[in-house]
CSV table of C-alpha atoms and ligand atoms in Angstrom, one decimal:
chain,number,residue,atom,x,y,z
A,1,UNK,CA,-12.9,-10.4,22.7
A,2,UNK,CA,-11.7,-14.0,22.9
A,3,UNK,CA,-8.0,-14.6,22.8
A,4,UNK,CA,-7.8,-15.1,19.1
A,5,UNK,CA,-10.9,-14.4,17.2
A,6,UNK,CA,-8.9,-14.4,13.9
A,7,UNK,CA,-7.9,-18.0,13.4
A,8,UNK,CA,-8.9,-19.4,10.0
A,9,UNK,CA,-10.5,-16.1,8.8
A,10,UNK,CA,-10.1,-14.6,5.4
A,11,UNK,CA,-8.4,-11.2,5.0
A,12,UNK,CA,-10.2,-9.9,1.9
A,13,UNK,CA,-12.7,-7.0,2.6
A,14,UNK,CA,-10.9,-6.5,5.9
A,15,UNK,CA,-12.0,-2.9,6.3
A,16,UNK,CA,-15.6,-4.2,6.4
A,17,UNK,CA,-15.2,-7.6,8.1
A,18,UNK,CA,-12.8,-6.8,11.0
A,19,UNK,CA,-14.0,-4.6,13.8
A,20,UNK,CA,-12.1,-1.5,15.1
A,21,UNK,CA,-11.1,-3.6,18.2
A,22,UNK,CA,-9.7,-6.3,15.8
A,23,UNK,CA,-7.7,-3.7,13.8
A,24,UNK,CA,-6.3,-2.4,17.1
A,25,UNK,CA,-5.3,-5.9,18.1
A,26,UNK,CA,-3.5,-6.4,14.8
A,27,UNK,CA,-1.7,-3.1,15.2
A,28,UNK,CA,-0.6,-4.2,18.7
A,29,UNK,CA,0.6,-7.6,17.5
A,30,UNK,CA,2.5,-6.0,14.6
A,31,UNK,CA,4.3,-3.6,16.9
A,32,UNK,CA,5.1,-6.5,19.3
A,33,UNK,CA,6.5,-8.5,16.4
A,34,UNK,CA,8.4,-5.4,15.2
A,35,UNK,CA,10.1,-5.1,18.6
A,36,UNK,CA,11.0,-8.8,18.6
A,37,UNK,CA,12.5,-8.4,15.1
A,38,UNK,CA,14.5,-5.3,16.2
A,39,UNK,CA,15.9,-7.2,19.2
A,40,UNK,CA,16.7,-10.2,17.1
A,41,UNK,CA,14.4,-12.3,19.4
A,42,UNK,CA,13.4,-15.6,17.8
A,43,UNK,CA,9.8,-15.8,16.8
A,44,UNK,CA,10.1,-18.4,14.2
A,45,UNK,CA,8.0,-20.8,16.2
A,46,UNK,CA,4.8,-18.9,15.4
A,47,UNK,CA,4.2,-20.3,12.0
A,48,UNK,CA,6.7,-23.2,12.0
A,49,UNK,CA,6.4,-25.4,8.9
A,50,UNK,CA,3.4,-23.4,7.6
A,51,UNK,CA,3.2,-22.7,3.9
A,52,UNK,CA,1.9,-19.6,2.2
A,53,UNK,CA,1.1,-19.7,-1.5
A,54,UNK,CA,1.1,-16.3,-3.3
A,55,UNK,CA,-0.5,-15.8,-6.7
A,56,UNK,CA,0.4,-12.5,-8.4
A,57,UNK,CA,-1.6,-11.6,-11.4
A,58,UNK,CA,0.2,-8.2,-11.3
A,59,UNK,CA,3.6,-6.8,-10.6
A,60,UNK,CA,4.8,-6.1,-7.1
A,61,UNK,CA,7.9,-5.1,-5.1
A,62,UNK,CA,6.8,-4.4,-1.6
A,63,UNK,CA,3.9,-6.9,-1.2
A,64,UNK,CA,5.9,-9.8,-2.7
A,65,UNK,CA,9.1,-9.2,-0.6
A,66,UNK,CA,7.4,-8.4,2.7
A,67,UNK,CA,5.1,-11.5,2.6
A,68,UNK,CA,8.1,-13.7,1.7
A,69,UNK,CA,10.4,-12.2,4.4
A,70,UNK,CA,7.5,-12.2,6.9
A,71,UNK,CA,6.6,-15.8,6.6
A,72,UNK,CA,10.3,-16.8,6.7
A,73,UNK,CA,10.7,-14.8,9.9
A,74,UNK,CA,7.7,-16.6,11.4
A,75,UNK,CA,9.2,-20.0,10.6
A,76,UNK,CA,7.2,-20.8,7.5
A,77,UNK,CA,7.7,-20.9,3.8
A,78,UNK,CA,6.4,-18.9,0.9
A,79,UNK,CA,5.9,-20.1,-2.6
A,80,UNK,CA,5.2,-17.6,-5.4
A,81,UNK,CA,2.9,-18.9,-8.1
A,82,UNK,CA,3.1,-16.7,-11.2
A,83,UNK,CA,0.1,-17.1,-13.5
A,84,UNK,CA,1.6,-18.3,-16.8
A,85,UNK,CA,4.1,-20.5,-15.0
A,86,UNK,CA,1.3,-22.4,-13.3
A,87,UNK,CA,-2.0,-23.1,-15.1
A,88,UNK,CA,-3.5,-19.7,-14.7
A,89,UNK,CA,-6.4,-19.9,-12.3
A,90,UNK,CA,-9.6,-18.9,-14.2
A,91,UNK,CA,-13.3,-18.8,-13.6
A,92,UNK,CA,-16.0,-20.7,-15.5
A,93,UNK,CA,-16.4,-19.1,-18.9
A,94,UNK,CA,-12.9,-17.8,-19.1
A,95,UNK,CA,-11.0,-21.1,-19.3
A,96,UNK,CA,-8.6,-22.1,-22.1
A,97,UNK,CA,-7.7,-25.8,-22.5
A,98,UNK,CA,-4.4,-26.8,-20.9
A,99,UNK,CA,-3.5,-23.2,-20.2
A,100,UNK,CA,-5.9,-22.3,-17.3
A,101,UNK,CA,-7.2,-24.2,-14.4
A,102,UNK,CA,-10.5,-23.5,-12.7
A,103,UNK,CA,-10.2,-21.4,-9.5
A,104,UNK,CA,-12.3,-24.0,-7.6
A,105,UNK,CA,-9.7,-26.7,-8.4
A,106,UNK,CA,-6.7,-24.6,-7.7
A,107,UNK,CA,-8.1,-23.5,-4.4
A,108,UNK,CA,-8.9,-27.1,-3.3
A,109,UNK,CA,-5.5,-28.4,-4.4
A,110,UNK,CA,-3.6,-25.6,-2.6
A,111,UNK,CA,-5.7,-26.1,0.5
A,112,UNK,CA,-4.5,-29.7,0.7
A,113,UNK,CA,-0.8,-28.8,0.6
A,114,UNK,CA,-0.5,-25.4,2.3
A,115,UNK,CA,-1.9,-23.2,5.0
A,116,UNK,CA,-3.0,-19.9,3.3
A,117,UNK,CA,-3.4,-18.5,-0.2
A,118,UNK,CA,-2.7,-14.9,-0.9
A,119,UNK,CA,-3.8,-13.3,-4.2
A,120,UNK,CA,-3.1,-10.0,-6.0
A,121,UNK,CA,-5.4,-9.1,-8.9
A,122,UNK,CA,-6.6,-5.8,-10.3
A,123,UNK,CA,-6.7,-4.1,-13.7
A,124,UNK,CA,-5.8,-6.1,-16.9
A,125,UNK,CA,-6.4,-9.6,-15.6
A,126,UNK,CA,-10.0,-8.5,-14.7
A,127,UNK,CA,-10.3,-6.4,-17.9
A,128,UNK,CA,-10.5,-3.2,-15.7
A,129,UNK,CA,-14.1,-4.2,-14.8
A,130,UNK,CA,-14.6,-2.7,-11.3
A,131,UNK,CA,-15.3,-5.4,-8.7
A,132,UNK,CA,-14.4,-8.3,-10.9
A,133,UNK,CA,-11.0,-8.9,-9.3
A,134,UNK,CA,-12.5,-8.8,-5.8
A,135,UNK,CA,-15.0,-11.4,-6.9
A,136,UNK,CA,-12.2,-13.6,-8.2
A,137,UNK,CA,-10.6,-13.5,-4.8
A,138,UNK,CA,-13.9,-14.4,-3.2
A,139,UNK,CA,-14.2,-17.3,-5.6
A,140,UNK,CA,-11.0,-18.7,-4.1
A,141,UNK,CA,-12.4,-18.2,-0.6
A,142,UNK,CA,-15.6,-20.1,-1.6
A,143,UNK,CA,-13.6,-23.2,-2.4
A,144,UNK,CA,-10.5,-23.0,-0.1
A,145,UNK,CA,-10.5,-24.3,3.4
A,146,UNK,CA,-7.5,-22.3,4.4
A,147,UNK,CA,-7.5,-18.5,4.9
A,148,UNK,CA,-7.4,-16.3,1.8
A,149,UNK,CA,-5.4,-13.1,1.9
A,150,UNK,CA,-6.1,-10.1,-0.4
A,151,UNK,CA,-2.8,-8.7,-1.5
A,152,UNK,CA,-4.6,-5.9,-3.4
A,153,UNK,CA,-7.7,-6.2,-5.6
A,154,UNK,CA,-9.6,-3.6,-7.5
A,155,UNK,CA,-11.6,-2.5,-4.4
A,156,UNK,CA,-9.3,-2.8,-1.5
A,157,UNK,CA,-5.6,-3.0,-0.4
A,158,UNK,CA,-6.1,-3.9,3.3
A,159,UNK,CA,-2.6,-5.0,4.1
A,160,UNK,CA,-1.4,-1.5,2.9
A,161,UNK,CA,-4.0,0.1,5.0
A,162,UNK,CA,-3.0,-1.8,8.1
A,163,UNK,CA,0.7,-0.8,7.6
A,164,UNK,CA,-0.4,2.8,7.1
A,165,UNK,CA,-2.4,2.8,10.4
A,166,UNK,CA,0.6,1.3,12.2
A,167,UNK,CA,2.8,4.1,10.8
A,168,UNK,CA,0.3,6.8,12.0
A,169,UNK,CA,0.1,5.1,15.4
A,170,UNK,CA,4.0,5.2,15.6
A,171,UNK,CA,4.1,8.9,14.6
A,172,UNK,CA,1.3,10.3,16.6
A,173,UNK,CA,0.5,7.7,19.4
A,174,UNK,CA,-3.2,7.8,18.7
A,175,UNK,CA,-5.8,8.4,15.9
A,176,UNK,CA,-8.4,10.6,17.6
A,177,UNK,CA,-8.3,14.2,16.6
A,178,UNK,CA,-5.8,13.7,13.8
A,179,UNK,CA,-6.7,15.0,10.4
A,180,UNK,CA,-5.7,12.8,7.4
A,181,UNK,CA,-6.1,14.0,3.8
A,182,UNK,CA,-6.4,11.2,1.2
A,183,UNK,CA,-5.9,13.2,-2.0
A,184,UNK,CA,-5.9,12.4,-5.7
A,185,UNK,CA,-2.6,13.4,-7.4
A,186,UNK,CA,-1.7,13.6,-11.1
A,187,UNK,CA,0.1,10.8,-12.9
A,188,UNK,CA,1.1,10.2,-16.5
A,189,UNK,CA,-0.5,6.8,-16.2
A,190,UNK,CA,-4.3,6.7,-15.9
A,191,UNK,CA,-4.9,3.0,-15.5
A,192,UNK,CA,-4.6,2.8,-11.7
A,193,UNK,CA,-6.9,0.9,-9.2
A,194,UNK,CA,-8.8,2.8,-6.6
A,195,UNK,CA,-8.0,0.2,-3.9
A,196,UNK,CA,-5.5,2.2,-1.9
A,197,UNK,CA,-7.5,5.4,-1.4
A,198,UNK,CA,-10.6,3.3,-0.6
A,199,UNK,CA,-8.8,1.2,2.0
A,200,UNK,CA,-7.1,4.3,3.5
A,201,UNK,CA,-10.4,6.3,4.0
A,202,UNK,CA,-12.2,3.2,5.3
A,203,UNK,CA,-9.5,2.3,7.9
A,204,UNK,CA,-8.9,5.9,8.9
A,205,UNK,CA,-12.6,6.5,9.6
A,206,UNK,CA,-12.8,3.1,11.4
A,207,UNK,CA,-10.0,4.3,13.7
A,208,UNK,CA,-11.9,7.5,14.4
A,209,UNK,CA,-9.7,10.0,12.5
A,210,UNK,CA,-10.9,13.3,10.9
A,211,UNK,CA,-10.8,12.2,7.2
A,212,UNK,CA,-10.9,14.4,4.2
A,213,UNK,CA,-11.0,12.9,0.7
A,214,UNK,CA,-9.8,15.3,-1.9
A,215,UNK,CA,-10.1,14.9,-5.7
A,216,UNK,CA,-11.0,16.8,-8.8
A,217,UNK,CA,-14.6,16.4,-10.0
A,218,UNK,CA,-14.9,13.2,-12.0
A,219,UNK,CA,-12.5,11.1,-9.8
A,220,UNK,CA,-15.1,10.0,-7.2
A,221,UNK,CA,-14.7,6.7,-5.4
A,222,UNK,CA,-17.2,3.9,-5.0
A,223,UNK,CA,-20.4,5.3,-3.4
A,224,UNK,CA,-20.8,2.2,-1.3
A,225,UNK,CA,-17.3,2.8,0.2
A,226,UNK,CA,-18.2,6.5,0.9
A,227,UNK,CA,-21.4,5.4,2.7
A,228,UNK,CA,-19.4,3.0,4.9
A,229,UNK,CA,-16.9,5.9,5.7
A,230,UNK,CA,-19.8,8.0,6.9
A,231,UNK,CA,-21.1,5.2,9.0
A,232,UNK,CA,-17.7,4.4,10.5
A,233,UNK,CA,-17.0,8.1,11.4
A,234,UNK,CA,-20.4,8.4,13.0
A,235,UNK,CA,-19.7,5.2,15.1
A,236,UNK,CA,-16.2,6.3,16.2
A,237,UNK,CA,-16.8,10.0,16.7
A,238,UNK,CA,-14.5,11.1,13.9
A,239,UNK,CA,-15.5,13.0,10.7
A,240,UNK,CA,-15.5,12.4,7.0
A,241,UNK,CA,-15.6,15.2,4.3
A,242,UNK,CA,-15.1,15.4,0.6
A,243,UNK,CA,-13.3,18.4,-1.0
A,244,UNK,CA,-12.5,19.3,-4.6
A,245,UNK,CA,-9.5,21.4,-3.7
A,246,UNK,CA,-6.2,19.9,-2.8
A,247,UNK,CA,-5.0,23.2,-1.2
A,248,UNK,CA,-8.1,23.7,1.0
A,249,UNK,CA,-7.9,20.1,2.1
A,250,UNK,CA,-4.2,20.4,3.1
A,251,UNK,CA,-4.9,23.3,5.5
A,252,UNK,CA,-3.7,22.2,9.0
A,253,UNK,CA,-3.6,18.5,8.1
A,254,UNK,CA,-1.6,16.1,10.3
A,255,UNK,CA,-1.2,13.6,7.5
A,256,UNK,CA,-1.4,14.0,3.7
A,257,UNK,CA,-1.5,11.0,1.4
A,258,UNK,CA,-1.5,12.3,-2.2
A,259,UNK,CA,-1.8,9.5,-4.7
A,260,UNK,CA,-3.1,9.0,-8.2
A,261,UNK,CA,-6.1,6.7,-9.0
A,262,UNK,CA,-8.2,6.0,-12.1
A,263,UNK,CA,-11.7,7.5,-12.9
A,264,UNK,CA,-14.3,4.9,-12.0
A,265,UNK,CA,-16.8,6.3,-14.5
A,266,UNK,CA,-14.3,5.5,-17.3
A,267,UNK,CA,-13.6,1.9,-16.2
A,268,UNK,CA,-15.3,-1.0,-18.2
A,269,UNK,CA,-18.7,-2.2,-16.8
A,270,UNK,CA,-20.7,-5.4,-17.0
A,271,UNK,CA,-24.3,-6.1,-16.3
A,272,UNK,CA,-25.7,-8.5,-13.7
A,273,UNK,CA,-25.3,-11.4,-16.2
A,274,UNK,CA,-21.6,-10.6,-16.7
A,275,UNK,CA,-22.2,-9.1,-20.2
A,276,UNK,CA,-19.9,-6.1,-21.0
A,277,UNK,CA,-22.1,-3.0,-21.3
A,278,UNK,CA,-19.3,-0.4,-21.4
A,279,UNK,CA,-15.6,-0.4,-22.6
A,280,UNK,CA,-12.9,1.3,-20.7
A,281,UNK,CA,-12.6,4.9,-21.9
A,282,UNK,CA,-8.9,5.8,-21.9
A,283,UNK,CA,-9.3,8.9,-24.1
A,284,UNK,CA,-11.6,10.8,-21.7
A,285,UNK,CA,-9.7,9.5,-18.7
A,286,UNK,CA,-6.4,11.0,-20.1
A,287,UNK,CA,-8.2,14.3,-20.8
A,288,UNK,CA,-9.4,14.4,-17.2
A,289,UNK,CA,-5.9,13.7,-15.9
A,290,UNK,CA,-4.2,16.3,-18.1
A,291,UNK,CA,-6.7,19.0,-17.0
A,292,UNK,CA,-5.6,18.4,-13.4
A,293,UNK,CA,-1.8,18.3,-13.7
A,294,UNK,CA,-1.6,20.9,-10.9
A,295,UNK,CA,-2.7,18.3,-8.4
A,296,UNK,CA,0.9,17.7,-7.4
A,297,UNK,CA,2.3,17.5,-3.8
A,298,UNK,CA,5.1,20.1,-3.7
A,299,UNK,CA,6.9,22.1,-1.0
A,300,UNK,CA,4.4,25.0,-1.4
A,301,UNK,CA,1.4,22.8,-0.6
A,302,UNK,CA,3.3,21.1,2.2
A,303,UNK,CA,3.7,24.5,3.9
A,304,UNK,CA,-0.2,24.5,4.4
A,305,UNK,CA,-0.1,21.4,6.6
A,306,UNK,CA,0.7,21.3,10.3
A,307,UNK,CA,4.4,21.9,11.1
A,308,UNK,CA,4.6,18.4,12.6
A,309,UNK,CA,2.5,16.9,9.7
A,310,UNK,CA,3.7,14.0,7.6
A,311,UNK,CA,3.6,13.0,3.9
A,312,UNK,CA,2.5,9.4,3.1
A,313,UNK,CA,2.5,7.3,-0.1
A,314,UNK,CA,2.1,3.5,-0.5
A,315,UNK,CA,4.8,3.5,-3.3
A,316,UNK,CA,5.7,3.2,-6.1
A,317,UNK,CA,5.3,6.9,-6.5
A,318,UNK,CA,5.3,8.7,-9.8
A,319,UNK,CA,7.9,11.3,-9.0
A,320,UNK,CA,7.5,14.8,-10.5
A,321,UNK,CA,3.9,13.9,-11.3
A,322,UNK,CA,2.3,12.9,-8.0
A,323,UNK,CA,5.0,14.4,-5.8
A,324,UNK,CA,8.3,16.4,-6.1
A,325,UNK,CA,11.6,14.8,-5.0
A,326,UNK,CA,11.9,17.6,-2.4
A,327,UNK,CA,8.7,16.3,-0.6
A,328,UNK,CA,9.1,12.6,-1.0
A,329,UNK,CA,12.8,12.7,0.0
A,330,UNK,CA,12.2,15.5,2.6
A,331,UNK,CA,12.0,15.4,6.4
A,332,UNK,CA,8.2,15.1,6.5
A,333,UNK,CA,8.1,12.0,4.3
A,334,UNK,CA,7.5,8.6,6.1
A,335,UNK,CA,7.2,6.5,2.9
A,336,UNK,CA,9.9,4.0,3.9
A,337,UNK,CA,8.4,3.5,7.3
A,338,UNK,CA,5.2,2.6,5.6
A,339,UNK,CA,7.1,0.2,3.3
A,340,UNK,CA,8.8,-1.4,6.3
A,341,UNK,CA,5.5,-1.6,8.2
A,342,UNK,CA,4.1,-3.8,5.4
A,343,UNK,CA,6.4,-6.5,6.8
A,344,UNK,CA,5.2,-6.1,10.4
A,345,UNK,CA,1.5,-5.7,9.4
A,346,UNK,CA,1.5,-8.9,7.3
A,347,UNK,CA,3.4,-10.9,10.0
A,348,UNK,CA,0.6,-9.9,12.4
A,349,UNK,CA,-2.1,-10.9,10.0
A,350,UNK,CA,-0.5,-14.2,9.1
A,351,UNK,CA,0.4,-15.0,12.8
A,352,UNK,CA,-3.2,-14.4,13.8
A,353,UNK,CA,-5.2,-16.0,11.0
A,354,UNK,CA,-2.8,-18.9,10.3
A,355,UNK,CA,-1.5,-19.7,13.8
A,356,UNK,CA,-2.0,-18.6,17.4
A,357,UNK,CA,-4.5,-19.8,19.9
A,358,UNK,CA,-8.3,-19.9,20.0
B,401,CP,N1,2.4,-0.6,-2.1
B,401,CP,C1,2.4,-1.8,-2.7
B,401,CP,O1,1.5,-2.6,-2.7
B,401,CP,O2,3.6,-2.0,-3.4
B,401,CP,P1,3.9,-3.1,-4.5
B,401,CP,O3,3.0,-2.9,-5.7
B,401,CP,O4,5.3,-3.0,-4.9
B,401,CP,O5,3.6,-4.4,-3.9
């Protein structure tokens, strides 16, 4: 691999577009930057005077703060652009006079004045139409001539996945032979994207882990993503299975990652011409969730996993629904390591795609 094969690239469908070797490089760079940060060694020359624009169509604590702190530590500057305070970037057909601005124009303006554009969009801004938010981000990429960073869309949350792989590497030293269970868990809120579980199973199969996806019937993920997981596990010598039992899946796991997500079958749908063919079905989604309230990660289920096993969650967690306090605040929980590693993961991504050497 050349010294830096990353310069100028977009980080959007990163689980598809970046190779295993490239993910490993990013993990190495992140851990290198983490050591520098811990030793208070200056690394602010890496992105000196570079500007990152961040557009958040949704709320955020971790992503917003870690990107801001990260670019500051690398010597650059972050500007948050909240839709509503700027002319909301919109695509053709969804524009409102003097309230929105076409994505193609926003992308070209920001490319003239800064060095990367990061976007978060899922759910309501894309009317819960699966794939629409991902296409919005790709519309920015079509027009921008600076890298575009996906800060979570309706399909993927690749910066979260990279932080999670860093956390696993820190805890276990390697990926091979480690069993990770990405499990659905109950929540009182049904409107949740499927981006985190999809990014976790894709990145874990890419790294060669033994991956089990567990969920009740009716909470399947995107079949295209499942096919990719099978392909990755074949290439890397890992494994990929699907289970409909949280308890069976947890048996002897090294890592459990119980997290709620919405039911794809009940999301809104459009046809190939963009015409809505199905509304979101909240009533049936609620029924499905309420029938599976027992999918909670508690101390009893944690006894099933390996004695050195860990509990992961991207946060925010729905306590007493997805997980009990005893587990998330207990000795096997690594959730704050994951949150911290968002900082180091994103610094590595920014340093490699916005700076560095060819
Ligand atoms: N995990 C995560 O993306 O957190 P935020 O929604 O707070 O950014």
